[in-house]
Amino acid sequence: MSAESRDPAPEGPQGWPLGSGVLLDVQKFFQISDNHAGLLQTVFIGCLLLSAPVFGYLGDRHSRKATLSFGILLWSGAGLSSSFISPQYSWLFFLSRGVVGTGTASYSTIAPTILGDLFVKDQRTRVLAIFYIFIPVGSGLGYVLGSAVKELTGNWRWALRIMPCLEAVALVLLIVLVPDPPRGAAEKQGELAMGGLRSSWSEDVRYLGRNWSFVWSTLGVTALAFVTGALGFWAPKFLFEARVVHGLQLPCFRQPCNSEDSLIFGALTVVTGIIGVVLGAEASRRYKKVNSRAEPLICASSLLAAAPCLYLALILAPTTLLASYVFLALGELFLSCNWAVVADILLSVVVPRCRGTAEALQITVGHILGDAGSPYLTGLISSALRARRPDSYLQRFLSLQQSFLCCVFAIVLGAGCFLMVALHLERDQAQAQQPGTGTPDGKHVDCKDGESQSLLSGTRASTENP
């Protein structure tokens, strides 16, 4: 998966780093300030969140492979065309980022639901771990490959042109190897149990709005997306300016800018992402055997551990760069523990026939309140702080450093949201296992807790004694 397609959400949700580590070059080429550079990510996420409900609706009702293929073609074509835009048409570069976001929405929304219909329980946890490993791997390799291509060619545009080649390979593999199972196939629900009976989109949304595990986990993902969006966009520049402050790097006054910091951040993202996803998924799989609320508790714990690590990474950067790198890596490690676990929570508390809509809504809310605005907000705070200070590299660095502190508070808020998920998880999982929950025939199933529990006992009895 390329850097363009990284999903913070649970969708992941996940921030998509711009241009595979070439932000400094893009800013200088198009003469974009920090606050306007943050808008590049805002446009990308804005189009993604507007498109996600559409793809969620299509994914719940039409061929998922066809929808995914269209999305890959859309975002790879837009990414390739953006590399040919001249500097006087910077608005076209912003527009191309929006089209990339629209295409990415298809993959972020639909891909996890296919896995949910192929695997259950421990198998699903392991498969989701493998799937979400490639989010940080793809993002990190995007930084590394893009920076390497830029160094070899001397032109940052080739960093954008190499990605569509990889995406073409991914499209071929999707068409040839990936099945499109019936919705609910793994649990023998949805289309199989209901004979294809469908509810309306508004009924799906009302069902999800009453699902408190889904609501609180979506808010937790939003906080996670806020942080990863800001980090993915600004961390390479933060590391670059930290090296300048320590006298290890000369300031960048002309293109191409030194890409060593993008390479370092990309390597950290790959390594910590792989380890974090594996640790989070494995801890969830093992802890669930003794505590049914393991998943949200692991998410909350990892976020509470990430907050002080990110804070120390920021505070220590002006004095000791090595310690800053160490704590940044630890912070990314703890953040990565959430990706597969969050997806598993959604798949376990939502009925199969509207998981695409659930993924879409989680992506939309997560990005509206999360990484759609966090890069812009971070850049805006940085520019506002810099305007009141002397024009020096040290003050520019300190302004960006202090603007990052809002991410620490967002991490703590996210941990609180996952603690709320733990309070509702068991009840919502039980309701999701009942055939008919959230469907037109089952509208009243989840309206009264007493009725739900009585129906649950009958469903379990029939399942155990067919």
Coordinates of C-alpha atoms in Angstrom, one line a residue:
M1 CA 0.0 0.0 0.0
S2 CA 1.4 3.4 -0.9
A3 CA 1.8 6.4 1.3
E4 CA -1.2 7.9 -0.5
S5 CA -3.4 5.2 0.9
R6 CA -2.6 5.0 4.5
D7 CA -5.8 4.6 6.6
P8 CA -6.0 6.1 10.1
A9 CA -9.1 4.7 10.8
P10 CA -10.4 2.0 11.2
E11 CA -10.7 2.5 8.4
G12 CA -8.4 3.5 9.7
P13 CA -7.9 5.6 10.5
Q14 CA -5.9 6.5 10.0
G15 CA -3.2 10.8 8.1
W16 CA -1.9 10.3 4.6
P17 CA 1.6 11.9 4.3
L18 CA 1.8 14.2 1.3
G19 CA 4.0 13.4 -1.6
S20 CA 6.0 10.6 0.0
G21 CA 8.3 12.9 2.0
V22 CA 8.6 15.8 -0.4
L23 CA 6.6 18.4 1.5
L24 CA 9.4 20.9 1.7
D25 CA 10.0 20.7 -2.1
V26 CA 6.2 21.1 -2.8
Q27 CA 6.1 24.1 -0.5
K28 CA 9.0 25.8 -2.3
F29 CA 7.8 24.8 -5.8
F30 CA 4.3 26.2 -5.4
Q31 CA 5.3 28.9 -2.8
I32 CA 3.0 27.5 -0.2
S33 CA 3.2 28.7 3.5
D34 CA 2.8 26.4 6.5
N35 CA -0.8 27.2 7.1
H36 CA -1.7 26.7 3.4
A37 CA 0.4 23.6 3.2
G38 CA -1.8 22.1 5.9
L39 CA -4.8 22.7 3.6
L40 CA -3.4 20.1 1.2
Q41 CA -4.2 17.5 3.7
T42 CA -7.5 19.1 4.6
V43 CA -8.6 19.0 0.9
F44 CA -7.5 15.4 0.7
I45 CA -9.4 14.3 3.8
G46 CA -12.4 16.5 3.0
C47 CA -13.0 14.7 -0.3
L48 CA -12.3 11.4 1.3
L49 CA -15.0 11.9 4.0
L50 CA -17.5 13.2 1.4
S51 CA -16.9 10.1 -0.7
A52 CA -16.8 7.5 2.1
P53 CA -20.6 7.3 2.7
V54 CA -21.2 6.8 -1.0
F55 CA -18.7 4.0 -1.2
G56 CA -20.0 2.5 2.0
Y57 CA -23.5 2.5 0.5
L58 CA -22.2 0.9 -2.7
G59 CA -20.1 -1.6 -0.8
D60 CA -23.1 -2.9 1.1
R61 CA -25.2 -3.3 -2.0
H62 CA -23.0 -3.9 -5.1
S63 CA -19.8 -5.7 -6.2
R64 CA -17.1 -4.8 -3.7
K65 CA -14.3 -5.8 -6.1
A66 CA -15.6 -3.5 -8.8
T67 CA -15.9 -0.6 -6.4
L68 CA -12.3 -1.2 -5.1
S69 CA -10.9 -1.4 -8.6
F70 CA -12.5 1.9 -9.6
G71 CA -11.2 3.6 -6.5
I72 CA -7.6 2.4 -7.1
L73 CA -7.7 3.7 -10.7
L74 CA -9.1 7.0 -9.6
W75 CA -6.5 7.8 -6.9
S76 CA -3.5 6.4 -8.9
G77 CA -4.5 8.5 -12.0
A78 CA -4.9 11.6 -9.9
G79 CA -1.5 11.1 -8.2
L80 CA 0.3 10.6 -11.5
S81 CA -1.3 13.6 -13.1
S82 CA -0.4 15.9 -10.2
S83 CA 3.3 15.4 -11.0
F84 CA 2.9 17.3 -14.2
I85 CA 1.3 20.5 -12.8
S86 CA 3.2 23.7 -13.3
P87 CA 3.8 26.2 -10.4
Q88 CA 1.3 28.8 -11.6
Y89 CA -1.5 26.3 -11.3
S90 CA -1.1 25.4 -7.6
W91 CA -4.9 25.1 -7.3
L92 CA -4.8 22.1 -9.6
F93 CA -2.4 20.4 -7.2
F94 CA -4.9 21.0 -4.4
L95 CA -7.7 19.6 -6.6
S96 CA -5.6 16.5 -7.4
R97 CA -5.2 15.8 -3.7
G98 CA -8.9 15.9 -3.4
V99 CA -9.4 13.3 -6.2
V100 CA -6.8 11.1 -4.6
G101 CA -8.9 11.3 -1.4
T102 CA -12.0 10.3 -3.2
G103 CA -10.4 7.2 -4.7
T104 CA -8.8 6.2 -1.4
A105 CA -12.3 6.3 0.3
S106 CA -13.3 3.1 -1.6
Y107 CA -10.4 1.1 -0.2
S108 CA -10.6 2.4 3.3
T109 CA -14.3 1.7 3.5
I110 CA -14.7 -1.6 1.8
A111 CA -11.5 -3.6 2.2
P112 CA -11.9 -4.4 6.0
T113 CA -15.5 -5.6 5.4
I114 CA -14.3 -8.2 2.9
L115 CA -11.9 -9.6 5.5
G116 CA -14.8 -9.5 8.0
D117 CA -16.8 -11.8 5.7
L118 CA -13.9 -14.2 5.2
F119 CA -12.7 -14.7 8.8
V120 CA -14.1 -14.8 12.4
K121 CA -12.7 -14.7 16.0
D122 CA -9.0 -15.4 16.3
Q123 CA -8.5 -15.8 12.6
R124 CA -10.0 -12.4 12.0
T125 CA -7.8 -10.8 14.6
R126 CA -4.7 -12.3 12.9
V127 CA -5.7 -11.4 9.4
L128 CA -6.6 -7.8 10.4
A129 CA -3.2 -7.6 12.0
I130 CA -1.5 -8.6 8.8
F131 CA -3.7 -6.2 6.8
Y132 CA -3.0 -3.3 9.1
I133 CA 0.7 -4.0 9.2
F134 CA 0.9 -2.8 5.7
I135 CA -0.6 0.6 6.6
P136 CA 2.6 1.8 8.4
V137 CA 4.8 -0.4 6.0
G138 CA 3.2 1.2 3.0
S139 CA 3.4 4.7 4.5
G140 CA 7.0 4.3 5.6
L141 CA 8.0 2.8 2.3
G142 CA 6.3 5.7 0.6
Y143 CA 8.6 8.1 2.5
V144 CA 11.7 5.9 1.8
L145 CA 11.0 5.2 -1.9
G146 CA 9.8 8.7 -2.7
S147 CA 12.9 10.2 -1.1
A148 CA 15.2 7.7 -2.8
V149 CA 13.7 8.4 -6.2
K150 CA 14.0 12.1 -5.6
E151 CA 17.7 11.8 -4.7
L152 CA 18.3 9.6 -7.8
T153 CA 16.5 11.9 -10.2
G154 CA 17.0 15.3 -8.6
N155 CA 13.4 16.0 -9.1
W156 CA 10.6 15.6 -6.5
R157 CA 8.0 15.0 -9.2
W158 CA 9.3 11.5 -9.8
A159 CA 8.4 10.6 -6.2
L160 CA 4.8 11.0 -7.3
R161 CA 5.2 9.1 -10.5
I162 CA 6.6 5.9 -9.1
M163 CA 3.6 5.3 -6.9
P164 CA 1.0 4.6 -9.6
C165 CA 3.3 1.8 -10.9
L166 CA 2.9 0.0 -7.5
E167 CA -0.8 0.7 -7.4
A168 CA -1.2 -0.9 -10.9
V169 CA 0.4 -4.1 -9.5
A170 CA -2.0 -3.9 -6.5
L171 CA -5.0 -3.6 -8.8
V172 CA -4.0 -6.7 -10.8
L173 CA -3.5 -8.7 -7.6
L174 CA -6.9 -7.5 -6.3
I175 CA -8.7 -8.7 -9.5
V176 CA -6.9 -12.0 -9.7
L177 CA -6.6 -13.2 -6.1
V178 CA -9.1 -11.5 -3.9
P179 CA -12.6 -13.1 -3.6
D180 CA -15.8 -11.2 -3.1
P181 CA -17.7 -13.3 -0.4
P182 CA -21.4 -12.9 0.4
R183 CA -22.0 -10.4 3.1
G184 CA -22.2 -12.1 6.5
A185 CA -20.7 -15.3 5.0
A186 CA -18.3 -15.9 7.9
E187 CA -21.0 -15.6 10.6
K188 CA -23.8 -17.2 8.5
Q189 CA -25.8 -14.0 8.8
G190 CA -26.7 -11.0 6.5
E191 CA -27.4 -12.1 3.0
L192 CA -27.2 -15.8 3.9
A193 CA -29.5 -15.7 6.9
M194 CA -31.9 -13.0 5.7
G195 CA -32.3 -14.2 2.1
G196 CA -31.0 -10.8 0.7
L197 CA -33.4 -8.6 2.7
R198 CA -32.1 -5.1 2.9
S199 CA -32.8 -2.1 5.1
S200 CA -32.6 1.5 4.0
W201 CA -29.5 3.6 4.5
S202 CA -31.3 5.8 7.1
E203 CA -32.3 2.7 9.1
D204 CA -28.6 1.6 9.0
V205 CA -27.5 4.9 10.3
R206 CA -30.1 4.9 13.1
Y207 CA -29.0 1.4 14.2
L208 CA -25.4 2.6 14.3
G209 CA -26.3 5.7 16.3
R210 CA -27.8 3.4 19.0
N211 CA -24.7 1.3 19.0
W212 CA -22.7 2.9 21.8
S213 CA -19.6 0.8 21.3
F214 CA -19.5 2.0 17.7
V215 CA -20.1 5.6 18.7
W216 CA -17.4 5.8 21.3
S217 CA -14.9 3.8 19.3
T218 CA -15.5 6.2 16.4
L219 CA -14.7 9.1 18.7
G220 CA -11.5 7.3 19.9
V221 CA -10.5 6.8 16.3
T222 CA -11.1 10.5 15.7
A223 CA -8.6 11.4 18.3
L224 CA -6.1 8.9 16.9
A225 CA -6.6 10.3 13.4
F226 CA -6.0 13.8 14.7
V227 CA -2.6 12.8 16.0
T228 CA -1.5 10.6 13.2
G229 CA -2.6 13.2 10.6
A230 CA -0.5 15.9 12.2
L231 CA 2.5 13.6 12.7
G232 CA 2.4 12.2 9.2
F233 CA 2.3 15.7 7.7
W234 CA 4.6 17.7 9.9
A235 CA 7.0 15.2 11.6
P236 CA 9.6 15.1 8.7
K237 CA 9.8 18.9 8.7
F238 CA 10.0 19.0 12.5
L239 CA 12.9 16.5 12.4
F240 CA 14.6 18.5 9.7
E241 CA 14.4 21.8 11.6
A242 CA 15.5 20.0 14.8
R243 CA 18.7 18.9 13.0
V244 CA 19.2 22.5 11.8
V245 CA 18.9 23.8 15.3
H246 CA 21.5 21.3 16.5
G247 CA 23.9 22.3 13.7
L248 CA 23.7 18.9 12.0
Q249 CA 22.0 20.2 8.9
L250 CA 22.1 23.4 6.8
P251 CA 18.8 25.2 6.2
C252 CA 17.0 24.5 2.9
F253 CA 16.9 27.5 0.6
R254 CA 16.6 25.8 -2.8
Q255 CA 15.2 22.5 -4.2
P256 CA 15.7 19.6 -3.7
C257 CA 15.7 19.8 0.1
N258 CA 17.6 17.1 2.0
S259 CA 15.4 14.0 2.4
E260 CA 17.3 12.3 5.3
D261 CA 14.6 13.2 7.8
S262 CA 11.9 11.7 5.6
L263 CA 13.9 8.5 5.3
I264 CA 14.4 8.4 9.1
F265 CA 10.7 9.1 9.8
G266 CA 9.7 6.5 7.2
A267 CA 12.0 3.9 8.7
L268 CA 10.5 4.6 12.2
T269 CA 7.0 4.3 10.8
V270 CA 7.7 1.0 9.1
V271 CA 9.4 -0.6 12.1
T272 CA 7.2 0.7 14.8
G273 CA 4.1 0.1 12.7
I274 CA 4.9 -3.6 12.2
I275 CA 5.8 -4.2 15.8
G276 CA 2.9 -2.1 17.2
V277 CA 0.2 -3.8 15.0
V278 CA 1.5 -7.3 15.9
L279 CA 1.8 -6.5 19.6
G280 CA -1.7 -4.9 19.7
A281 CA -3.4 -7.8 17.9
E282 CA -1.6 -10.5 19.8
A283 CA -2.3 -8.8 23.2
S284 CA -5.9 -8.5 22.2
R285 CA -6.1 -12.2 21.1
R286 CA -4.6 -13.4 24.4
Y287 CA -6.2 -11.0 26.8
K288 CA -9.7 -11.7 25.3
K289 CA -9.4 -15.2 26.8
V290 CA -9.5 -13.8 30.3
N291 CA -11.3 -10.5 29.8
S292 CA -14.1 -10.0 27.2
R293 CA -13.4 -6.2 27.2
A294 CA -9.8 -6.7 26.3
E295 CA -9.9 -4.8 23.0
P296 CA -11.0 -1.3 24.2
L297 CA -8.8 -1.6 27.3
I298 CA -5.8 -2.3 25.2
C299 CA -6.6 0.7 23.0
A300 CA -7.0 2.9 26.0
S301 CA -3.8 1.7 27.6
S302 CA -1.7 2.1 24.5
L303 CA -2.9 5.7 24.0
L304 CA -2.2 6.6 27.6
A305 CA 1.3 5.2 27.1
A306 CA 1.7 7.1 23.8
A307 CA 0.8 10.5 25.3
P308 CA 3.9 11.0 27.6
C309 CA 6.2 9.5 24.9
L310 CA 5.1 12.1 22.3
Y311 CA 5.3 14.9 24.9
L312 CA 8.9 14.0 25.8
A313 CA 9.8 13.6 22.1
L314 CA 8.7 17.3 21.6
I315 CA 10.2 18.7 24.8
L316 CA 13.6 17.0 24.5
A317 CA 14.1 17.8 20.8
P318 CA 15.9 21.2 21.4
T319 CA 18.3 19.6 23.9
T320 CA 19.0 16.0 22.9
L321 CA 18.0 14.8 19.5
L322 CA 18.7 11.1 20.1
A323 CA 16.2 11.0 23.1
S324 CA 13.6 12.8 20.9
Y325 CA 13.9 10.1 18.2
V326 CA 13.6 7.3 20.8
F327 CA 10.5 8.8 22.4
L328 CA 9.0 9.5 19.0
A329 CA 9.5 5.9 18.0
L330 CA 7.9 4.7 21.2
G331 CA 5.0 7.0 20.7
E332 CA 4.4 5.7 17.2
L333 CA 4.7 2.1 18.5
F334 CA 2.0 2.6 21.0
L335 CA -0.3 4.4 18.5
S336 CA 0.2 1.6 16.0
C337 CA -1.1 -0.9 18.6
N338 CA -4.6 0.3 17.9
W339 CA -5.1 -0.2 14.1
A340 CA -6.1 -3.9 14.0
V341 CA -7.8 -3.8 17.3
V342 CA -10.0 -0.9 16.4
A343 CA -11.1 -2.6 13.2
D344 CA -11.9 -5.8 15.1
I345 CA -14.1 -3.9 17.6
L346 CA -16.2 -2.5 14.7
L347 CA -16.6 -5.9 13.0
S348 CA -17.6 -7.5 16.3
V349 CA -20.3 -5.0 17.3
V350 CA -21.9 -4.2 13.9
V351 CA -24.1 -6.7 12.0
P352 CA -22.5 -7.9 8.7
R353 CA -25.0 -6.3 6.3
C354 CA -24.2 -2.7 7.2
R355 CA -20.5 -2.9 8.0
G356 CA -19.6 -0.9 4.9
T357 CA -21.8 1.9 6.1
A358 CA -20.3 1.6 9.6
E359 CA -16.8 1.9 8.1
A360 CA -17.8 4.8 6.0
L361 CA -19.4 6.7 8.9
Q362 CA -16.3 6.0 11.1
I363 CA -14.0 7.3 8.4
T364 CA -16.2 10.3 7.8
V365 CA -16.5 11.4 11.5
G366 CA -12.9 10.5 12.2
H367 CA -11.6 12.6 9.4
I368 CA -14.0 15.6 9.8
L369 CA -12.9 16.0 13.4
G370 CA -9.5 14.4 13.1
D371 CA -6.9 14.5 10.4
A372 CA -8.9 16.7 8.0
G373 CA -8.1 19.7 10.2
S374 CA -5.1 18.7 12.4
P375 CA -2.4 19.4 9.8
Y376 CA -4.0 22.8 9.1
L377 CA -4.5 23.6 12.8
T378 CA -0.9 22.6 13.6
G379 CA 0.4 24.8 10.8
L380 CA -1.9 27.6 11.7
I381 CA -0.8 27.6 15.4
S382 CA 2.8 27.4 14.2
S383 CA 2.4 30.4 11.9
A384 CA 0.6 32.4 14.6
L385 CA 3.3 31.7 17.1
R386 CA 6.1 32.5 14.6
A387 CA 4.5 35.9 13.7
R388 CA 5.1 37.1 17.3
R389 CA 8.7 36.0 17.4
P390 CA 12.0 37.0 15.8
D391 CA 12.6 35.5 12.4
S392 CA 15.1 32.8 13.1
Y393 CA 15.4 29.1 12.6
L394 CA 15.3 28.4 16.3
Q395 CA 12.0 30.4 16.7
R396 CA 10.5 28.6 13.7
F397 CA 11.4 25.3 15.2
L398 CA 10.0 26.2 18.6
S399 CA 6.8 27.4 17.1
L400 CA 6.2 24.1 15.3
Q401 CA 7.2 22.2 18.4
Q402 CA 4.7 24.0 20.6
S403 CA 1.9 23.6 18.0
F404 CA 2.3 19.8 18.3
L405 CA 1.4 19.9 22.0
C406 CA -2.3 19.8 21.1
C407 CA -1.8 16.3 19.9
V408 CA -0.9 15.1 23.4
F409 CA -4.3 16.3 24.7
A410 CA -6.1 14.6 21.8
I411 CA -4.4 11.3 22.7
V412 CA -5.6 11.4 26.3
L413 CA -9.2 12.2 25.1
G414 CA -9.0 9.2 22.8
A415 CA -8.0 6.9 25.7
G416 CA -11.1 8.1 27.6
C417 CA -13.3 7.3 24.6
F418 CA -12.0 3.7 24.5
L419 CA -12.7 3.3 28.2
M420 CA -16.3 4.2 27.4
V421 CA -16.3 1.5 24.8
A422 CA -15.4 -1.1 27.4
L423 CA -18.6 -0.2 29.3
H424 CA -20.8 -1.1 26.3
L425 CA -18.9 -3.7 24.4
E426 CA -20.4 -6.9 25.7
R427 CA -24.0 -5.8 25.2
D428 CA -23.4 -4.6 21.7
Q429 CA -21.5 -7.7 20.7
A430 CA -24.3 -9.8 21.9
Q431 CA -26.9 -7.8 19.9
A432 CA -24.7 -8.0 16.8
Q433 CA -24.7 -11.8 17.0
Q434 CA -28.5 -11.9 16.8
P435 CA -29.8 -12.5 13.2
G436 CA -32.1 -9.6 12.3
T437 CA -30.6 -7.0 14.6
G438 CA -30.8 -3.5 13.0
T439 CA -32.9 -4.8 10.0
P440 CA -36.5 -3.9 9.2
D441 CA -37.7 -7.1 10.8
G442 CA -35.5 -6.5 13.9
K443 CA -36.1 -2.8 14.5
H444 CA -37.4 -3.5 18.0
V445 CA -34.8 -6.0 19.0
D446 CA -32.4 -3.4 20.2
C447 CA -34.9 -0.9 21.6
K448 CA -35.4 -2.6 24.9
D449 CA -32.5 -4.2 26.8
G450 CA -34.8 -6.8 28.5
E451 CA -36.2 -8.0 25.2
S452 CA -32.7 -8.2 23.8
Q453 CA -31.4 -10.3 26.6
S454 CA -34.4 -12.8 26.3
L455 CA -33.9 -13.1 22.6
L456 CA -30.2 -13.5 23.1
S457 CA -30.7 -16.5 25.3
G458 CA -33.0 -18.1 22.8
T459 CA -30.6 -17.4 19.9
R460 CA -27.7 -19.0 21.8
A461 CA -29.8 -22.1 22.6
S462 CA -30.7 -22.5 19.0
T463 CA -27.1 -22.0 17.9
E464 CA -25.8 -24.6 20.3
N465 CA -28.6 -27.1 19.5
P466 CA -29.5 -26.8 15.8

